[in-house]
Coordinates of C-alpha atoms and ligand atoms in Angstrom, one line a residue:
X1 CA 23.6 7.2 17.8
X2 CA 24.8 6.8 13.6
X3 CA 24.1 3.5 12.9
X4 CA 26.6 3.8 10.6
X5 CA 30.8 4.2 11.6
X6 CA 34.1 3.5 10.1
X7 CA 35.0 0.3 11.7
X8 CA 39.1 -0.6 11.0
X9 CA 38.3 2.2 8.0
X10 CA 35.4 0.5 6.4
X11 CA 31.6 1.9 6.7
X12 CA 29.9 -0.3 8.4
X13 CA 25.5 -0.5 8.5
X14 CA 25.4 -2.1 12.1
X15 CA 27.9 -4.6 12.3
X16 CA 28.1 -5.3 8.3
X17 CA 30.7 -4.2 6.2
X18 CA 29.2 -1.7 3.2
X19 CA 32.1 -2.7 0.8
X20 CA 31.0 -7.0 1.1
X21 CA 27.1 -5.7 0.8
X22 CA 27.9 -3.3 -2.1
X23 CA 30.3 -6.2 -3.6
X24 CA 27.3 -8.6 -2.8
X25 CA 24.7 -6.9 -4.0
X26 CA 25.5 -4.4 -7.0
X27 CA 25.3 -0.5 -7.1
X28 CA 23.3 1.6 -6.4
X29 CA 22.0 0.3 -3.0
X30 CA 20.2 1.3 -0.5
X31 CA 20.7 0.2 2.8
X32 CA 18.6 0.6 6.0
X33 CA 19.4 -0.4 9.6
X34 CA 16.6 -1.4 11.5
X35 CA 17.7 -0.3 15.0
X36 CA 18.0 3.2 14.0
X37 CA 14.5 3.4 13.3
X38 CA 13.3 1.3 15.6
X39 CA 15.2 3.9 18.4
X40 CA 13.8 7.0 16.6
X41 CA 10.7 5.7 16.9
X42 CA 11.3 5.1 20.7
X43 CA 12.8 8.4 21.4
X44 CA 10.1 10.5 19.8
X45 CA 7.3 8.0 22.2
X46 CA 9.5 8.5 25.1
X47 CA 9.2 12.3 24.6
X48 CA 5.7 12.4 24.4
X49 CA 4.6 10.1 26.8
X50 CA 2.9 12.5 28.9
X51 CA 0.3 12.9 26.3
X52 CA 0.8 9.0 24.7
X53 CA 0.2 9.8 21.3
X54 CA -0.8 7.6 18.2
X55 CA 2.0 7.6 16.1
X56 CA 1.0 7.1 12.9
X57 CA 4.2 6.7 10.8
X58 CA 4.1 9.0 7.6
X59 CA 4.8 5.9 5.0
X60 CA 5.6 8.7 1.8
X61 CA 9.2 9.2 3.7
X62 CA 9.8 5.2 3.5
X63 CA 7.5 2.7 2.2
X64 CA 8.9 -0.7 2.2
X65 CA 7.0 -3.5 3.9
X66 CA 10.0 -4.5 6.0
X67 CA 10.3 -1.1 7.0
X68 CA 6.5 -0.5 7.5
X69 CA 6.4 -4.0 9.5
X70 CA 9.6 -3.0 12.0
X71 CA 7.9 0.3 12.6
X72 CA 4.5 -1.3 13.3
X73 CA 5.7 -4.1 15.4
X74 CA 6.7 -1.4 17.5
X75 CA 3.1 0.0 17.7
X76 CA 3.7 2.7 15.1
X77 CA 0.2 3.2 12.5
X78 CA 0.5 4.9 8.9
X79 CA -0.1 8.1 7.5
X80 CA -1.3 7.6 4.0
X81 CA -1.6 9.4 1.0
X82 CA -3.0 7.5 -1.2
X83 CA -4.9 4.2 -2.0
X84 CA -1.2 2.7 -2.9
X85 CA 0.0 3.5 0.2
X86 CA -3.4 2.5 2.1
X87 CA -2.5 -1.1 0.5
X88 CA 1.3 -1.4 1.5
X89 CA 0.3 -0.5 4.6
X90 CA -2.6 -3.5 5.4
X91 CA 0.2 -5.3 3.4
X92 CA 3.0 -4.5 6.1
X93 CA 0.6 -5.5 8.7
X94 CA -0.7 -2.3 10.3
X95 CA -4.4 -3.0 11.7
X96 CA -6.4 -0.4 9.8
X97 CA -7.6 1.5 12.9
X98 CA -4.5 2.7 13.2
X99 CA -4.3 3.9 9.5
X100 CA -4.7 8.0 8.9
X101 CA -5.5 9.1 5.4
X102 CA -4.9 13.0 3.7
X103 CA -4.3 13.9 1.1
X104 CA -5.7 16.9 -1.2
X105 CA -7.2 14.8 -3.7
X106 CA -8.6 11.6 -2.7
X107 CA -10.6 9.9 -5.6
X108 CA -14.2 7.8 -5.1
X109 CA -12.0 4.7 -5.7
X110 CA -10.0 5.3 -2.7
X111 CA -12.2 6.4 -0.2
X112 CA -14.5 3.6 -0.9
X113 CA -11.2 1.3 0.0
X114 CA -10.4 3.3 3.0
X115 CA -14.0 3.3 4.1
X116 CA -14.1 -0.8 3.2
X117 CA -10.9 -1.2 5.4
X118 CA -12.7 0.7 8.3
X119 CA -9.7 3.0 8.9
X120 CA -9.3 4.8 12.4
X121 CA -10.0 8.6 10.2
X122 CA -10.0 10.5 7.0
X123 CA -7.8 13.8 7.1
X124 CA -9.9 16.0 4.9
X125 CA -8.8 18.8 3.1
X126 CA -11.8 20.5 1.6
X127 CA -15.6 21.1 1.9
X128 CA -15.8 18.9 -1.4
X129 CA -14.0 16.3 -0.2
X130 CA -16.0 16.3 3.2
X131 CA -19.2 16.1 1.1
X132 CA -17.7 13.2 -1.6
X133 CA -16.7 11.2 1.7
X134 CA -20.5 11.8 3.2
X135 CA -21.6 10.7 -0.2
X136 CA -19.7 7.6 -0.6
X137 CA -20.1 6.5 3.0
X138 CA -24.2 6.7 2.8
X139 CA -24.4 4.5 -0.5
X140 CA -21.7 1.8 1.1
X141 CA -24.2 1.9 4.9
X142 CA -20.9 2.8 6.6
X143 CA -19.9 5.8 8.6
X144 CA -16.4 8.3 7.5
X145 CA -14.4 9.2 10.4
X146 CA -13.1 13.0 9.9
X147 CA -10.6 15.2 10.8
X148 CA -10.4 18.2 9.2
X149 CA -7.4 19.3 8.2
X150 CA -6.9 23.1 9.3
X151 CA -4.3 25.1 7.7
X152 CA -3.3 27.5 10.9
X153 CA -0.9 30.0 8.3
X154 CA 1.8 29.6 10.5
X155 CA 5.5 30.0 8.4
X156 CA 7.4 26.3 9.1
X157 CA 10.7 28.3 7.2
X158 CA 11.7 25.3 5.0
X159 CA 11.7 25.0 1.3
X160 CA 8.8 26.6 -0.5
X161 CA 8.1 22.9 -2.3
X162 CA 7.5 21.4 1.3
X163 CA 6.0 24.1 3.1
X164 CA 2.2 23.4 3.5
X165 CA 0.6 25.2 6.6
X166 CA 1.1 29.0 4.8
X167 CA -2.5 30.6 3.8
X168 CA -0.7 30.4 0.3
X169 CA -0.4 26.3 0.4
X170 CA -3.0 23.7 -1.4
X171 CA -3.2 21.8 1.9
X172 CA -6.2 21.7 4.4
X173 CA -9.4 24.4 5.0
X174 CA -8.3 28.2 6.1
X175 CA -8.5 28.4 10.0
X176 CA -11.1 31.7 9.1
X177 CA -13.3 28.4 7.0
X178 CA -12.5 25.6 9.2
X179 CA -15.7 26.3 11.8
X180 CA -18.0 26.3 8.4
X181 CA -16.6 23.2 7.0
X182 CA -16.5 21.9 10.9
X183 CA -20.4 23.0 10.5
X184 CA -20.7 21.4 6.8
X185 CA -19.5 18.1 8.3
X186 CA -21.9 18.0 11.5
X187 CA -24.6 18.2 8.8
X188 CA -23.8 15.3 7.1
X189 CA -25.4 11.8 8.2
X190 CA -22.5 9.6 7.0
X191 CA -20.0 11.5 8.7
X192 CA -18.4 11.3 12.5
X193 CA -16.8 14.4 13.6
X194 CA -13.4 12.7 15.1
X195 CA -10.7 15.6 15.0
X196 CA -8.4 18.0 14.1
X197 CA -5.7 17.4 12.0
X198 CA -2.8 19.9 10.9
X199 CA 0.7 19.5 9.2
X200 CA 2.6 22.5 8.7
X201 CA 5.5 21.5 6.5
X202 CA 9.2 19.6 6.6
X203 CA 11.6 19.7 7.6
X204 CA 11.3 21.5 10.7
X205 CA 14.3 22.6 12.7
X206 CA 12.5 24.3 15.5
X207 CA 9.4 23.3 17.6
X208 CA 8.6 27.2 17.3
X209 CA 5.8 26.8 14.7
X210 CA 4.5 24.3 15.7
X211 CA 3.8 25.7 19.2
X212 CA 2.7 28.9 17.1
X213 CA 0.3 26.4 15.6
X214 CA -1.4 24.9 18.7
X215 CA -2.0 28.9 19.5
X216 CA -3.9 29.2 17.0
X217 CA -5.8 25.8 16.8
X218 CA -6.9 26.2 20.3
X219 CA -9.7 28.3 20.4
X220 CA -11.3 26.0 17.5
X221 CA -10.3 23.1 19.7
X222 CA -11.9 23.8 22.5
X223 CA -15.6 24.9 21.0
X224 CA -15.3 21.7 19.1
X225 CA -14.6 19.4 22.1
X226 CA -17.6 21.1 24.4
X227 CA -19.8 20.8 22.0
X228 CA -19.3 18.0 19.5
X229 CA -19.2 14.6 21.4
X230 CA -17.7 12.3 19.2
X231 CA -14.6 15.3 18.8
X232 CA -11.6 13.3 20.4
X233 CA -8.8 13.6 18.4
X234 CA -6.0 16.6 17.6
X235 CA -3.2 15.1 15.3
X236 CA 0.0 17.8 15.2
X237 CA 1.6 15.9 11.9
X238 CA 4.6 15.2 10.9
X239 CA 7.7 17.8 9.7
X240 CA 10.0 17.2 12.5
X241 CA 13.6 17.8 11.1
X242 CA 16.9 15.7 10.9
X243 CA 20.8 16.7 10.4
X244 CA 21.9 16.5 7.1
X245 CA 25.1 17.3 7.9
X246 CA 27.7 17.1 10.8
X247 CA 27.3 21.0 12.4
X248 CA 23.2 20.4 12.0
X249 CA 21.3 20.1 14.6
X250 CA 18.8 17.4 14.8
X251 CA 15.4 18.6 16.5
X252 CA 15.5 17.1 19.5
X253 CA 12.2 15.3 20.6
X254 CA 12.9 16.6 24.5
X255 CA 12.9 20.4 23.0
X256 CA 9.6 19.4 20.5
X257 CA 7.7 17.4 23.4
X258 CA 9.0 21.1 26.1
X259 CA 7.3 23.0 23.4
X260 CA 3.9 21.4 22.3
X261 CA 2.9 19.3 25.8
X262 CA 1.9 22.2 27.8
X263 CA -0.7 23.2 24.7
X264 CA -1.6 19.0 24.3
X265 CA -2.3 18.8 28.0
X266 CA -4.3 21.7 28.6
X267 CA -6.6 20.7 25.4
X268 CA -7.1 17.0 27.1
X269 CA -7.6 15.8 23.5
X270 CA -6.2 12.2 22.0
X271 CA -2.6 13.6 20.3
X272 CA -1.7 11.6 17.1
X273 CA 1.7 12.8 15.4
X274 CA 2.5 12.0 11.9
X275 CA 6.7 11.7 11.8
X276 CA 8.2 10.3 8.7
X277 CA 11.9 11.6 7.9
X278 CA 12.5 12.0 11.9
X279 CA 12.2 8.2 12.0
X280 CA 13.7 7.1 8.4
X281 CA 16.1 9.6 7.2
X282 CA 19.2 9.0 9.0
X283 CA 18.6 5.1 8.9
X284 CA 19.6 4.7 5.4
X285 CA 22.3 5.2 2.9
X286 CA 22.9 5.3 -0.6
X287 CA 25.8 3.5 -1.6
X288 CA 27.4 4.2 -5.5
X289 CA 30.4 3.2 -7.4
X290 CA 32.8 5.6 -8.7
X291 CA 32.6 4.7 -12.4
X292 CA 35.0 8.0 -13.7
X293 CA 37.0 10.8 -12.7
X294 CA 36.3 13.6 -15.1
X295 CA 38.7 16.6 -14.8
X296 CA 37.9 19.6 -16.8
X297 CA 39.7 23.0 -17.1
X298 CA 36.9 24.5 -14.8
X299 CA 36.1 21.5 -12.1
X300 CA 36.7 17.8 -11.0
X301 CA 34.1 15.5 -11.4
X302 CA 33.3 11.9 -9.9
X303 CA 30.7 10.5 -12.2
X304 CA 29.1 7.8 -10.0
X305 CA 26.0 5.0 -11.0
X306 CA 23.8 6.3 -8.5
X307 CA 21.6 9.4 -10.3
X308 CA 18.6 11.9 -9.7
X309 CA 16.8 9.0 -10.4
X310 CA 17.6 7.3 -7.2
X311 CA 17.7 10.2 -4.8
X312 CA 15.9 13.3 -6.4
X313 CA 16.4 15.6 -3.1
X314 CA 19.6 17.5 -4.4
X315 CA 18.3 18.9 -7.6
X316 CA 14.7 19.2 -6.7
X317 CA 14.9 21.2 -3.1
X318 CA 18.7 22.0 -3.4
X319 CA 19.0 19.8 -0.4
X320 CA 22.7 18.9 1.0
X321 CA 23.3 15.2 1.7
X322 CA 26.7 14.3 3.3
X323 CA 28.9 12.2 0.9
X324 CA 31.6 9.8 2.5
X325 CA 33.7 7.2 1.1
X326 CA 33.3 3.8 2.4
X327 CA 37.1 3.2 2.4
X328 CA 38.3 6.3 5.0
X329 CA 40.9 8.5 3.1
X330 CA 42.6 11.5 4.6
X331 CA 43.1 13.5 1.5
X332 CA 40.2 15.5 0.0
X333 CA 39.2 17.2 -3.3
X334 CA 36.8 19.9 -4.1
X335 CA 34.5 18.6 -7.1
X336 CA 30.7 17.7 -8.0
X337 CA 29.7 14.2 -7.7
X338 CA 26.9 13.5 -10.9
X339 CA 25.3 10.6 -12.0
X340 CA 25.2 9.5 -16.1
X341 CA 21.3 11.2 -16.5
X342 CA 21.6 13.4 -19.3
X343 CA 21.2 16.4 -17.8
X344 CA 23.2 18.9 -15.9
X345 CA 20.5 18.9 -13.1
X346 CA 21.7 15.1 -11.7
X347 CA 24.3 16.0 -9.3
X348 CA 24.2 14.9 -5.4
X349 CA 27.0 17.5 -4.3
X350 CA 28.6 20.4 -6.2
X351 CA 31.7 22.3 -5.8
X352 CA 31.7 20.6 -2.2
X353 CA 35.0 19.5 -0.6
X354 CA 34.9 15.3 -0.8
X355 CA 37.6 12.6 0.6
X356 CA 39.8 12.0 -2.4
X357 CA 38.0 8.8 -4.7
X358 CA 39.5 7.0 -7.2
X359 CA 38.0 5.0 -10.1
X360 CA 36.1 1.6 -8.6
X361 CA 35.7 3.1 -5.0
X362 CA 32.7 3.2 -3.5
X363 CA 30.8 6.1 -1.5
X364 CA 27.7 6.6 0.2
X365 CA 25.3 9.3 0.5
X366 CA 24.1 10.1 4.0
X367 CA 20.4 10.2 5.1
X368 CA 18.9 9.2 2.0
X369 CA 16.2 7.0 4.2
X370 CA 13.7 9.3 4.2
X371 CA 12.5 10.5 0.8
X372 CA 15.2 8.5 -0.9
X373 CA 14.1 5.7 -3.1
X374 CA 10.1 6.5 -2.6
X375 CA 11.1 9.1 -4.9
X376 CA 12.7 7.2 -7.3
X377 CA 11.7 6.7 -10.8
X378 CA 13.1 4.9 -14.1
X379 CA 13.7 7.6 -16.1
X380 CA 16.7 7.1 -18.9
X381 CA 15.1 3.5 -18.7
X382 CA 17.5 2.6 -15.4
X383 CA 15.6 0.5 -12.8
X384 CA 15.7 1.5 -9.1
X385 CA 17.9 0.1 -7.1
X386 CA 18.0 -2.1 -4.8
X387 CA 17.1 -2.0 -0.4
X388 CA 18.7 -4.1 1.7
X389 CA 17.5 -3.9 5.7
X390 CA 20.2 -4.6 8.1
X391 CA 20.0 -5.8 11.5
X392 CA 23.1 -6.4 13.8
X393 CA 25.0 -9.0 11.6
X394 CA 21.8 -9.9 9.4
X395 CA 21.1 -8.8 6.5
X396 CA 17.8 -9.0 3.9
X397 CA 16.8 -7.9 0.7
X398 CA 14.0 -6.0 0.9
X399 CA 13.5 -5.3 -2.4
X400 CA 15.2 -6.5 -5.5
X401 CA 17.1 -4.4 -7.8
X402 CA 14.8 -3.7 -11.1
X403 CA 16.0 -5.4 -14.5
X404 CA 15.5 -4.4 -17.9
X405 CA 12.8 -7.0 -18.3
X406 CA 10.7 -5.2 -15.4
X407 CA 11.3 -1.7 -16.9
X408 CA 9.2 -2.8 -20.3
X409 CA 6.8 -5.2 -18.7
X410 CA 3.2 -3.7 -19.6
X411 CA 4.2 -2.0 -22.8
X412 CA 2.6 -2.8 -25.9
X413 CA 3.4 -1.9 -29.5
X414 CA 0.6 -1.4 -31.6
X415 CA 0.3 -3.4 -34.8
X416 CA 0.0 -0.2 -36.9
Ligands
LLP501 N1 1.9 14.2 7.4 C1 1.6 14.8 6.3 C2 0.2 15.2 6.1 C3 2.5 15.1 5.3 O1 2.2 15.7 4.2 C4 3.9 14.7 5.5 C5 4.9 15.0 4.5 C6 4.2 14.1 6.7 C7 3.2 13.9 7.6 C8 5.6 13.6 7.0 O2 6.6 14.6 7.0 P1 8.0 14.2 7.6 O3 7.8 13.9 9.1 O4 8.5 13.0 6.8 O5 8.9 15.4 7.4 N2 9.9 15.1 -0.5 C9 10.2 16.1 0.5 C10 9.3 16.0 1.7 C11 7.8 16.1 1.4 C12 7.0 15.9 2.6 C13 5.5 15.8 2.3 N3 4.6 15.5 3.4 C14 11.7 15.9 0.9 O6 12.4 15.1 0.3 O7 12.1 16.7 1.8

């Protein structure tokens, strides 16, 4: 269920109006409601529950502590991708051995934090990688969990940018190199042998590849478990897709879990899943403020203060986000909605048929909690918005809108 509806013709998050939270709290805003993800979360777990998998919540979709806390107060762990994200997530709470961490490129610095933290495993993507973790774990007198990260070349079909399990992609070791890396590993001393880890891409509309996926893993799998003791873990990813817009089907976790248990069971092997977007993306909004109506001989547009640098999805990947306005209107427009960057590439909808806005009015942009304002960034010198998390009738800041003072703290000007 949305957590946000009209209610008497306002949008509400929950059971708060968006108009008093907007008026409250400025624009741009994100807003989050807490029992959407905190139901996502349960529906994917109720799913799966055959196999009772580790859910190990892919932070990169959504990284605020309040979000990170609510997920892991429900049991949820962290997929991490980075030393930053290894440290919101001890932050936020989550006990590091249920912390997973990939990531192509993972520097001394930040293995040597993940091995301090004594994290559950490493998801490692190259034989270099697998020897720089042995390395680093022998000088500290500690041991690196691994998983290797098997690229299976199975075709996810979503956007080339966010497709990572083709033979073509930077991610993980080639299934024809995974039993040499698998090898490479066993030789190490500071290394345990703990899994298999693969993530094919996102988002995924059909539990197709990833069955395809499991196919292939199998074989590997099942040598590995037989004859590597310590060999316990198989961790499917994340990827799993959301509706963008009102004739999109979500992927439903019954037709995922219909797909992949039969596979999981048979292998007997502890399943960890890595879902970010499936549990964020529909629990937040980006609200904005109609600052003009622009017409010009060719088009209509709404020039709004929310801009590709709050929510970088529609230019980047082309990807549609439903705009509504937070006042219900039954007339309608056709028109781009643009923010003030100085380019033509900061748009969140073009030539798209919109409820009619006026000057003042306020609109939000659907599904922006997943990938929204992680990928945010200050360019034009504008500070990121603001997050509010929503519960029922409460509401908290969660993070507080950026000033000008924050956006030159650290800069220096030489004397010369
Ligand atoms: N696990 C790994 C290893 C990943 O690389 C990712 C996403 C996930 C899990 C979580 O995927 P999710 O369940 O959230 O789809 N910025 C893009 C998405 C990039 C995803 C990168 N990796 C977007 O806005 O669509």
């Amino acid at each position: 269920m949305s957590a946000f509806t009209y209610r008497g013709g306002v949008l509400h998050a929950e059971d708060v109006s968006v108009e008093t939270l907007a008026e409250e709290q400025g624009t741009p805003l994100y807003i989050y409601s807490r029992s959407h993800l905190i139901e996502q979360y349960k529906a994917l777990a109720a799913a799966m529950k055959p196999v009772k998998p580790s859910i190990y919540f892919a932070i990169k979709s959504n990284s605020n502590l309040a979000v990170i806390r609510t997920l892991a107060d429900q049991g949820a762990g962290a997929d991490v991708v980075s030393g930053g994200e290894l440290y919101r997530a001890r932050q936020a709470g989550v006990p590091a051995d249920r912390i997973v961490f990939a990531g192509v490129g993972k520097t001394a610095e930040e293995i040597d934090y993940a091995l301090r933290e004594d994290i559950k495993f490493f998801t490692v993507e190259s034989e270099p990688e697998l020897e720089r973790i042995a390395g680093r774990a022998k000088a500290m007198g500690r041991i690196g969990r691994v998983a290797i990260r098997v690229n299976p070349d199975v075709d996810p079909h979503t956007h080339k940018y966010t497709s990572t399990g083709k033979a073509e992609n930077k991610f993980g070791v080639d299934l024809t190199r995974a039993e040499r890396a698998y090898e490479l590993a066993l030789r190490q001393d500071g290394l345990e042998v703990a899994g298999l880890h693969m993530h094919l891409g996102s988002p995924i509309m059909s539990p197709t590849p990833y069955a395809e996926a499991l196919e292939k893993v199998k074989p590997l799998c099942e040598s590995l478990k037989r004859e590597v003791e310590t060999f316990r873990h198989l961790d499917i990813g994340g990827g799993l897709g959301i509706s963008y817009s009102p004739d999109q089907a979500p992927l439903n976790p019954r037709d995922f879990a219909a797909a992949v248990l039969p596979a999981l069971h048979d292998l007997g092997l502890k399943v960890g899943m890595e879902p970010g977007r499936f549990i964020t993306g529909n629990a937040g909004i980006l609200v904005t403020r109609v600052q003009y109506i622009k017409d010009n001989p060719f088009k209509k547009f709404v020039i709004v203060d929310a801009a590709m640098n709050d929510l970088l999805r529609p230019p980047l990947y082309d990807a549609h986000h439903e705009i509504v306005p937070v006042r219900q209107t039954e007339e309608t427009f056709f028109g781009d909605v643009v923010g003030p960057i100085c380019e033509s590439g900061d748009f969140m909808a073009q030539g798209r048929e919109l409820s009619a806005v006026d000057q003042g009015d306020l609109m939000a942009i659907l599904s922006a909690g997943a990938y929204g304002f992680v990928m945010a960034s200050n360019y034009n010198t504008r500070g990121r918005a603001a997050e509010v998390m929503v519960s029922g009738d409460r509401v908290e800041v969660v993070r507080e809108r950026e000033t000008w003072e924050d956006l030159v703290r650290g800069e220096r000007m030489p004397e010369w």
